[in-house]
């Protein structure tokens, strides 16, 4: 355990070093970019993949780049819900599905989050956007703290 | 042919909204058993003082249940004939947990598991599951991050595949990059900005 409440209860079980950089080539504002491991949806068809995702408290769900989704074995037939979302000014059609994402600790313990994720249909429409870790359904299920001095994201279960 | 499950008391929008259509593999009588079992898992049932009402003209069961004081839902199921039924469910609930419990108890029980896709439905509805795992504190993550820091300007706008702090390949798009590398679980695939 890394961070505790005053009463000694655990706040954060792990921490991960993040990158502080723009999320797209057109942006100049830095974002918190966290390395994540996405588990295969189907061990026969998918692979575990490491990638990076932008921490975005304004986004709903975890949003996965369509290419990364393809690597972990997602196919549109596996969609459990269809959704149209307004993301950065674009209305994008996509699928909601259940995914397993792990925050791999550089200190403390890893945290695996099995959550609902949005996967845009079109890679072309998604363009250069990265994957996102959104508030609803993902970040809201964690306790977290950010140390800008060390570029560290602390996390723990609720 | 649908069943609808919706909340009439939903103070705040939540991400547990879903619409499903699943083929029912059992008969009407078997489905009635499933519904009865579902009802038994709820705290209270209210619909004209009757827990289940059969409407002979439309061949549908109409259920309304009050799970607790702030959560209410109704369920409608129609059958095209006596041997098949389909189900379409809409959830819009403040808290899905009572529904999760009911679904787990009823539909995942092998004795009443008539819906082949119900596990998928259950998985979707479930709250995010957060599990602590012992970490092996992989050093390659930090090495990859260092590589990105060191080469960010050089590769800005490109997709890269990294492993243990080494560049495996780069490409203009993720699709193109995938054609260039053999991915392993230690490969980091990311765009550089």
Tab-separated table of C-alpha atoms in Angstrom:
chain	number	residue	atom	x	y	z
A	1	UNK	CA	0.000	0.000	0.000
A	2	UNK	CA	1.256	3.436	-0.878
A	3	UNK	CA	-1.180	6.010	0.440
A	4	UNK	CA	-3.329	5.836	3.544
A	5	UNK	CA	-6.125	7.802	5.113
A	6	UNK	CA	-5.536	9.403	8.489
A	7	UNK	CA	-7.209	6.404	10.119
A	8	UNK	CA	-4.732	4.049	8.393
A	9	UNK	CA	-7.285	2.735	5.861
A	10	UNK	CA	-5.736	2.156	2.439
A	11	UNK	CA	-6.222	4.854	-0.180
A	12	UNK	CA	-3.899	3.698	-2.962
A	13	UNK	CA	-2.507	0.208	-3.486
A	14	UNK	CA	-0.334	1.081	-6.444
A	15	UNK	CA	1.203	3.841	-8.508
A	16	UNK	CA	2.153	4.171	-12.117
A	17	UNK	CA	4.415	6.633	-13.839
A	18	UNK	CA	2.574	8.633	-16.482
A	19	UNK	CA	3.652	10.672	-19.468
A	20	UNK	CA	2.625	14.309	-19.556
A	21	UNK	CA	2.197	15.167	-23.204
A	22	UNK	CA	-0.457	16.276	-25.725
A	23	UNK	CA	-3.046	13.667	-26.654
A	24	UNK	CA	-2.966	14.440	-30.377
A	25	UNK	CA	-0.590	16.115	-32.794
A	26	UNK	CA	-2.895	19.140	-33.064
A	27	UNK	CA	-2.958	19.770	-29.324
A	28	UNK	CA	-0.523	21.757	-27.283
A	29	UNK	CA	-2.082	21.134	-23.860
A	30	UNK	CA	-0.450	18.300	-21.972
A	31	UNK	CA	-2.522	15.336	-20.817
A	32	UNK	CA	-1.955	12.547	-18.369
A	33	UNK	CA	-1.147	9.491	-20.488
A	34	UNK	CA	-1.145	6.203	-18.651
A	35	UNK	CA	0.301	2.887	-19.832
A	36	UNK	CA	-2.324	0.154	-19.725
A	37	UNK	CA	-2.543	-3.510	-20.598
A	38	UNK	CA	-5.676	-4.644	-22.393
A	39	UNK	CA	-6.497	-8.318	-21.967
A	40	UNK	CA	-7.734	-10.431	-24.882
A	41	UNK	CA	-11.496	-10.797	-25.179
A	42	UNK	CA	-11.053	-14.235	-26.603
A	43	UNK	CA	-7.870	-16.185	-25.883
A	44	UNK	CA	-8.177	-17.938	-29.237
A	45	UNK	CA	-8.571	-14.828	-31.360
A	46	UNK	CA	-7.069	-11.996	-29.349
A	47	UNK	CA	-3.772	-11.022	-27.812
A	48	UNK	CA	-2.761	-9.117	-24.721
A	49	UNK	CA	-1.576	-5.678	-25.730
A	50	UNK	CA	0.150	-2.822	-24.019
A	51	UNK	CA	-0.846	0.650	-25.050
A	52	UNK	CA	-1.324	4.125	-23.648
A	53	UNK	CA	-4.562	5.865	-22.728
A	54	UNK	CA	-5.375	9.441	-21.843
A	55	UNK	CA	-6.935	10.002	-18.439
A	56	UNK	CA	-10.037	12.056	-19.253
A	57	UNK	CA	-12.483	12.912	-16.506
A	58	UNK	CA	-14.763	14.467	-19.144
A	59	UNK	CA	-15.157	11.268	-21.138
A	60	UNK	CA	-17.650	8.509	-20.500
A	61	UNK	CA	-16.460	4.906	-20.396
A	62	UNK	CA	-13.084	3.652	-21.411
A	63	UNK	CA	-12.755	4.365	-25.124
A	64	UNK	CA	-10.499	2.032	-27.031
A	65	UNK	CA	-8.743	2.795	-30.282
A	66	UNK	CA	-10.321	0.507	-32.940
A	67	UNK	CA	-6.960	-0.992	-33.870
A	68	UNK	CA	-6.174	-1.923	-30.274
A	69	UNK	CA	-9.664	-3.396	-30.006
A	70	UNK	CA	-8.968	-5.516	-33.063
A	71	UNK	CA	-5.738	-6.812	-31.521
A	72	UNK	CA	-7.515	-7.984	-28.368
A	73	UNK	CA	-9.986	-9.850	-30.539
A	74	UNK	CA	-12.999	-7.542	-30.631
A	75	UNK	CA	-15.341	-7.931	-33.558
A	76	UNK	CA	-18.542	-5.903	-34.064
A	77	UNK	CA	-20.545	-9.105	-33.560
A	78	UNK	CA	-19.446	-9.048	-29.928
A	79	UNK	CA	-21.063	-5.660	-29.313
A	80	UNK	CA	-23.451	-5.734	-26.415
A	81	UNK	CA	-24.910	-2.362	-27.214
A	82	UNK	CA	-24.698	0.145	-30.000
A	83	UNK	CA	-24.036	3.729	-29.076
A	84	UNK	CA	-23.524	7.058	-30.771
A	85	UNK	CA	-21.232	9.331	-28.831
A	86	UNK	CA	-20.138	12.917	-29.222
A	87	UNK	CA	-16.369	12.806	-28.892
A	88	UNK	CA	-14.378	15.950	-29.430
A	89	UNK	CA	-16.997	17.447	-31.696
A	90	UNK	CA	-17.594	14.305	-33.751
A	91	UNK	CA	-20.607	12.052	-33.549
A	92	UNK	CA	-19.204	8.540	-33.688
A	93	UNK	CA	-21.041	5.273	-33.995
A	94	UNK	CA	-19.569	2.400	-32.070
A	95	UNK	CA	-20.004	-0.600	-29.862
A	96	UNK	CA	-20.130	-1.056	-26.143
A	97	UNK	CA	-18.478	-4.165	-24.863
A	98	UNK	CA	-16.906	-5.574	-21.727
A	99	UNK	CA	-13.126	-5.297	-21.481
A	100	UNK	CA	-10.437	-6.093	-18.975
A	101	UNK	CA	-7.841	-3.352	-18.509
A	102	UNK	CA	-4.905	-3.557	-16.107
A	103	UNK	CA	-2.975	-0.681	-14.591
A	104	UNK	CA	0.495	-2.161	-14.176
A	105	UNK	CA	2.178	-0.746	-11.152
A	106	UNK	CA	5.617	0.720	-11.106
A	107	UNK	CA	5.109	0.767	-7.329
A	108	UNK	CA	2.765	-1.356	-5.253
A	109	UNK	CA	0.111	-3.631	-6.776
A	110	UNK	CA	-1.480	-3.849	-10.207
A	111	UNK	CA	-5.169	-3.098	-10.556
A	112	UNK	CA	-7.361	-4.938	-13.023
A	113	UNK	CA	-10.592	-3.230	-14.028
A	114	UNK	CA	-13.219	-5.182	-15.901
A	115	UNK	CA	-15.379	-2.496	-17.390
A	116	UNK	CA	-17.647	-1.431	-20.202
A	117	UNK	CA	-15.744	0.181	-23.062
A	118	UNK	CA	-16.775	2.070	-26.185
A	119	UNK	CA	-15.120	1.049	-29.437
A	120	UNK	CA	-15.652	3.369	-32.403
A	121	UNK	CA	-16.661	1.645	-35.626
A	122	UNK	CA	-14.437	3.497	-37.973
A	123	UNK	CA	-10.693	3.801	-37.622
A	124	UNK	CA	-10.784	6.518	-40.270
A	125	UNK	CA	-13.301	8.568	-38.279
A	126	UNK	CA	-11.420	7.936	-35.050
A	127	UNK	CA	-8.319	9.250	-36.767
A	128	UNK	CA	-5.420	10.172	-34.534
A	129	UNK	CA	-7.266	10.088	-31.247
A	130	UNK	CA	-5.729	7.874	-28.589
A	131	UNK	CA	-7.572	5.553	-26.237
A	132	UNK	CA	-9.193	7.206	-23.232
A	133	UNK	CA	-9.896	6.214	-19.658
A	134	UNK	CA	-13.170	8.004	-19.010
A	135	UNK	CA	-14.906	8.927	-15.818
A	136	UNK	CA	-18.164	6.979	-16.011
A	137	UNK	CA	-17.624	3.292	-15.559
A	138	UNK	CA	-13.875	3.514	-15.151
A	139	UNK	CA	-12.220	6.301	-13.178
A	140	UNK	CA	-15.284	6.660	-10.958
A	141	UNK	CA	-14.614	3.137	-9.713
A	142	UNK	CA	-11.179	4.008	-8.419
A	143	UNK	CA	-9.664	6.135	-5.757
A	144	UNK	CA	-6.935	8.103	-7.399
A	145	UNK	CA	-4.433	10.820	-6.756
A	146	UNK	CA	-1.956	12.584	-8.999
A	147	UNK	CA	1.510	13.734	-8.077
A	148	UNK	CA	2.568	16.230	-10.772
A	149	UNK	CA	5.979	16.543	-9.185
A	150	UNK	CA	6.794	12.877	-9.798
A	151	UNK	CA	4.364	12.314	-12.724
A	152	UNK	CA	2.734	9.546	-10.729
A	153	UNK	CA	-0.836	8.309	-10.803
A	154	UNK	CA	-1.827	6.635	-7.546
A	155	UNK	CA	-4.799	4.292	-7.587
A	156	UNK	CA	-6.793	1.994	-5.374
A	157	UNK	CA	-10.138	0.230	-5.298
A	158	UNK	CA	-13.124	1.929	-3.673
B	1	UNK	CA	-41.593	-9.351	-29.551
B	2	UNK	CA	-39.920	-7.691	-26.670
B	3	UNK	CA	-39.660	-7.265	-23.013
B	4	UNK	CA	-38.913	-3.903	-21.551
B	5	UNK	CA	-37.303	-3.235	-18.257
B	6	UNK	CA	-37.002	0.376	-17.266
B	7	UNK	CA	-36.807	2.543	-14.222
B	8	UNK	CA	-39.354	5.167	-13.344
B	9	UNK	CA	-37.187	6.628	-10.622
B	10	UNK	CA	-33.873	7.558	-12.052
B	11	UNK	CA	-32.549	10.734	-10.473
B	12	UNK	CA	-29.223	10.786	-12.299
B	13	UNK	CA	-28.134	9.372	-15.643
B	14	UNK	CA	-25.880	6.370	-15.248
B	15	UNK	CA	-23.969	4.226	-17.742
B	16	UNK	CA	-26.036	1.128	-17.036
B	17	UNK	CA	-28.300	1.553	-20.001
B	18	UNK	CA	-28.622	-1.296	-22.383
B	19	UNK	CA	-31.022	-2.848	-24.833
B	20	UNK	CA	-30.848	-6.503	-25.571
B	21	UNK	CA	-32.560	-8.988	-27.734
B	22	UNK	CA	-32.007	-12.627	-26.973
B	23	UNK	CA	-33.696	-15.716	-28.287
B	24	UNK	CA	-35.404	-17.710	-25.632
B	25	UNK	CA	-34.662	-21.378	-25.946
B	26	UNK	CA	-37.461	-22.706	-23.789
B	27	UNK	CA	-41.208	-22.910	-23.994
B	28	UNK	CA	-43.710	-20.433	-22.675
B	29	UNK	CA	-44.207	-22.498	-19.544
B	30	UNK	CA	-40.472	-22.677	-18.968
B	31	UNK	CA	-40.182	-18.930	-19.382
B	32	UNK	CA	-42.963	-18.484	-16.876
B	33	UNK	CA	-40.878	-20.522	-14.433
B	34	UNK	CA	-37.904	-18.282	-15.066
B	35	UNK	CA	-39.988	-15.194	-14.476
B	36	UNK	CA	-41.419	-16.609	-11.301
B	37	UNK	CA	-37.921	-17.388	-10.101
B	38	UNK	CA	-36.907	-13.846	-10.989
B	39	UNK	CA	-39.791	-12.459	-9.008
B	40	UNK	CA	-38.795	-14.507	-6.020
B	41	UNK	CA	-35.484	-12.728	-6.033
B	42	UNK	CA	-37.036	-9.313	-5.817
B	43	UNK	CA	-37.918	-7.579	-2.616
B	44	UNK	CA	-41.510	-6.859	-3.513
B	45	UNK	CA	-43.905	-7.218	-6.427
B	46	UNK	CA	-46.741	-4.839	-7.129
B	47	UNK	CA	-49.143	-4.956	-10.022
B	48	UNK	CA	-52.797	-4.714	-9.175
B	49	UNK	CA	-52.008	-6.903	-6.193
B	50	UNK	CA	-51.011	-9.696	-8.561
B	51	UNK	CA	-47.394	-10.684	-9.166
B	52	UNK	CA	-48.002	-11.968	-12.696
B	53	UNK	CA	-50.828	-11.146	-15.036
B	54	UNK	CA	-51.445	-13.060	-18.236
B	55	UNK	CA	-53.052	-11.072	-20.971
B	56	UNK	CA	-54.714	-13.678	-23.193
B	57	UNK	CA	-55.368	-11.281	-26.058
B	58	UNK	CA	-51.716	-10.423	-26.633
B	59	UNK	CA	-50.177	-13.504	-25.051
B	60	UNK	CA	-47.938	-11.527	-22.822
B	61	UNK	CA	-47.011	-11.553	-19.205
B	62	UNK	CA	-46.777	-8.144	-17.703
B	63	UNK	CA	-44.786	-7.744	-14.558
B	64	UNK	CA	-44.144	-4.730	-12.479
B	65	UNK	CA	-41.852	-4.933	-9.538
B	66	UNK	CA	-40.753	-2.578	-6.888
B	67	UNK	CA	-37.309	-3.550	-5.752
B	68	UNK	CA	-37.175	-1.019	-3.005
B	69	UNK	CA	-38.477	2.443	-2.251
B	70	UNK	CA	-36.460	4.179	-4.931
B	71	UNK	CA	-36.209	1.622	-7.686
B	72	UNK	CA	-39.003	0.349	-9.834
B	73	UNK	CA	-39.152	-1.516	-13.095
B	74	UNK	CA	-41.547	-3.234	-15.388
B	75	UNK	CA	-41.038	-6.148	-17.700
B	76	UNK	CA	-43.024	-7.111	-20.758
B	77	UNK	CA	-42.504	-10.266	-22.746
B	78	UNK	CA	-44.369	-11.264	-25.875
B	79	UNK	CA	-44.297	-14.570	-27.665
B	80	UNK	CA	-44.730	-15.106	-31.375
B	81	UNK	CA	-45.820	-18.640	-30.680
B	82	UNK	CA	-45.812	-21.096	-27.838
B	83	UNK	CA	-42.359	-22.509	-28.521
B	84	UNK	CA	-40.252	-19.421	-28.944
B	85	UNK	CA	-39.914	-16.113	-27.265
B	86	UNK	CA	-37.573	-13.203	-27.562
B	87	UNK	CA	-36.475	-10.733	-25.007
B	88	UNK	CA	-35.410	-7.149	-25.321
B	89	UNK	CA	-34.516	-5.350	-22.157
B	90	UNK	CA	-33.856	-1.721	-21.416
B	91	UNK	CA	-32.120	-0.869	-18.193
B	92	UNK	CA	-31.902	2.662	-16.946
B	93	UNK	CA	-31.388	2.254	-13.271
B	94	UNK	CA	-29.934	4.358	-10.549
B	95	UNK	CA	-28.327	1.303	-9.061
B	96	UNK	CA	-28.097	-1.934	-11.035
B	97	UNK	CA	-27.080	-4.096	-8.131
B	98	UNK	CA	-30.508	-5.586	-7.279
B	99	UNK	CA	-30.943	-6.465	-10.936
B	100	UNK	CA	-27.493	-8.001	-11.070
B	101	UNK	CA	-28.365	-10.163	-8.108
B	102	UNK	CA	-31.648	-11.222	-9.666
B	103	UNK	CA	-30.032	-12.015	-12.980
B	104	UNK	CA	-27.226	-13.952	-11.354
B	105	UNK	CA	-29.594	-15.912	-9.169
B	106	UNK	CA	-32.073	-16.729	-11.872
B	107	UNK	CA	-30.410	-16.803	-15.231
B	108	UNK	CA	-26.989	-18.151	-14.321
B	109	UNK	CA	-28.475	-21.013	-12.387
B	110	UNK	CA	-28.102	-24.041	-14.688
B	111	UNK	CA	-31.582	-25.179	-13.786
B	112	UNK	CA	-33.113	-22.020	-15.197
B	113	UNK	CA	-30.492	-20.890	-17.715
B	114	UNK	CA	-32.747	-20.680	-20.733
B	115	UNK	CA	-31.101	-17.655	-22.284
B	116	UNK	CA	-27.917	-18.753	-24.070
B	117	UNK	CA	-26.531	-15.224	-24.130
B	118	UNK	CA	-27.479	-14.292	-20.604
B	119	UNK	CA	-23.925	-14.449	-19.268
B	120	UNK	CA	-22.907	-11.868	-21.835
B	121	UNK	CA	-25.835	-9.718	-20.772
B	122	UNK	CA	-24.974	-10.169	-17.130
B	123	UNK	CA	-21.354	-9.279	-17.762
B	124	UNK	CA	-22.352	-6.080	-19.496
B	125	UNK	CA	-24.678	-4.995	-16.743
B	126	UNK	CA	-22.276	-5.705	-13.964
B	127	UNK	CA	-20.492	-2.892	-12.273
B	128	UNK	CA	-16.842	-2.583	-13.184
B	129	UNK	CA	-14.956	-5.237	-11.284
B	130	UNK	CA	-11.778	-3.968	-9.723
B	131	UNK	CA	-9.217	-6.536	-8.616
B	132	UNK	CA	-5.879	-6.003	-6.928
B	133	UNK	CA	-3.116	-8.171	-8.361
B	134	UNK	CA	0.417	-8.648	-7.210
B	135	UNK	CA	2.695	-6.724	-9.525
B	136	UNK	CA	5.900	-7.962	-11.082
B	137	UNK	CA	6.935	-4.293	-11.421
B	138	UNK	CA	7.846	-4.588	-15.033
B	139	UNK	CA	10.830	-2.476	-15.873
B	140	UNK	CA	9.976	-2.487	-19.573
B	141	UNK	CA	7.114	-0.051	-18.963
B	142	UNK	CA	9.504	2.572	-17.633
B	143	UNK	CA	11.998	1.842	-20.402
B	144	UNK	CA	9.297	2.303	-23.032
B	145	UNK	CA	8.200	5.554	-21.409
B	146	UNK	CA	11.773	6.777	-21.421
B	147	UNK	CA	12.082	5.921	-25.100
B	148	UNK	CA	8.942	7.949	-25.830
B	149	UNK	CA	10.288	10.917	-23.858
B	150	UNK	CA	13.616	10.754	-25.659
B	151	UNK	CA	12.193	10.344	-29.162
B	152	UNK	CA	8.886	12.187	-28.949
B	153	UNK	CA	9.786	15.038	-31.270
B	154	UNK	CA	11.412	12.707	-33.792
B	155	UNK	CA	8.404	10.370	-34.072
B	156	UNK	CA	5.593	12.815	-33.365
B	157	UNK	CA	2.433	11.843	-35.252
B	158	UNK	CA	3.646	8.274	-35.923
B	159	UNK	CA	2.615	4.962	-34.442
B	160	UNK	CA	5.384	2.963	-32.835
B	161	UNK	CA	5.836	-0.564	-31.505
B	162	UNK	CA	8.233	-0.719	-28.572
B	163	UNK	CA	9.598	-3.557	-26.536
B	164	UNK	CA	11.826	-3.243	-23.504
B	165	UNK	CA	12.732	0.305	-24.461
B	166	UNK	CA	13.630	-0.597	-28.035
B	167	UNK	CA	11.850	0.471	-31.210
B	168	UNK	CA	10.528	-2.520	-33.146
B	169	UNK	CA	8.828	-0.590	-35.930
B	170	UNK	CA	7.064	2.655	-36.735
B	171	UNK	CA	4.361	3.543	-39.228
B	172	UNK	CA	1.979	6.262	-40.271
B	173	UNK	CA	-1.041	4.427	-38.929
B	174	UNK	CA	-1.817	1.730	-36.415
B	175	UNK	CA	-3.110	-0.527	-39.187
B	176	UNK	CA	0.140	-0.222	-41.121
B	177	UNK	CA	2.153	-0.821	-37.960
B	178	UNK	CA	0.312	-4.046	-37.208
B	179	UNK	CA	1.443	-5.413	-40.554
B	180	UNK	CA	5.067	-4.765	-39.634
B	181	UNK	CA	5.375	-6.380	-36.208
B	182	UNK	CA	4.717	-9.676	-34.530
B	183	UNK	CA	2.960	-8.620	-31.358
B	184	UNK	CA	3.751	-10.205	-28.049
B	185	UNK	CA	2.258	-9.368	-24.679
B	186	UNK	CA	5.340	-7.245	-24.015
B	187	UNK	CA	4.861	-5.067	-27.072
B	188	UNK	CA	3.672	-1.513	-26.522
B	189	UNK	CA	1.626	-0.170	-29.394
B	190	UNK	CA	1.018	3.563	-29.270
B	191	UNK	CA	0.882	6.801	-31.192
B	192	UNK	CA	3.433	9.464	-30.333
B	193	UNK	CA	2.247	13.058	-29.855
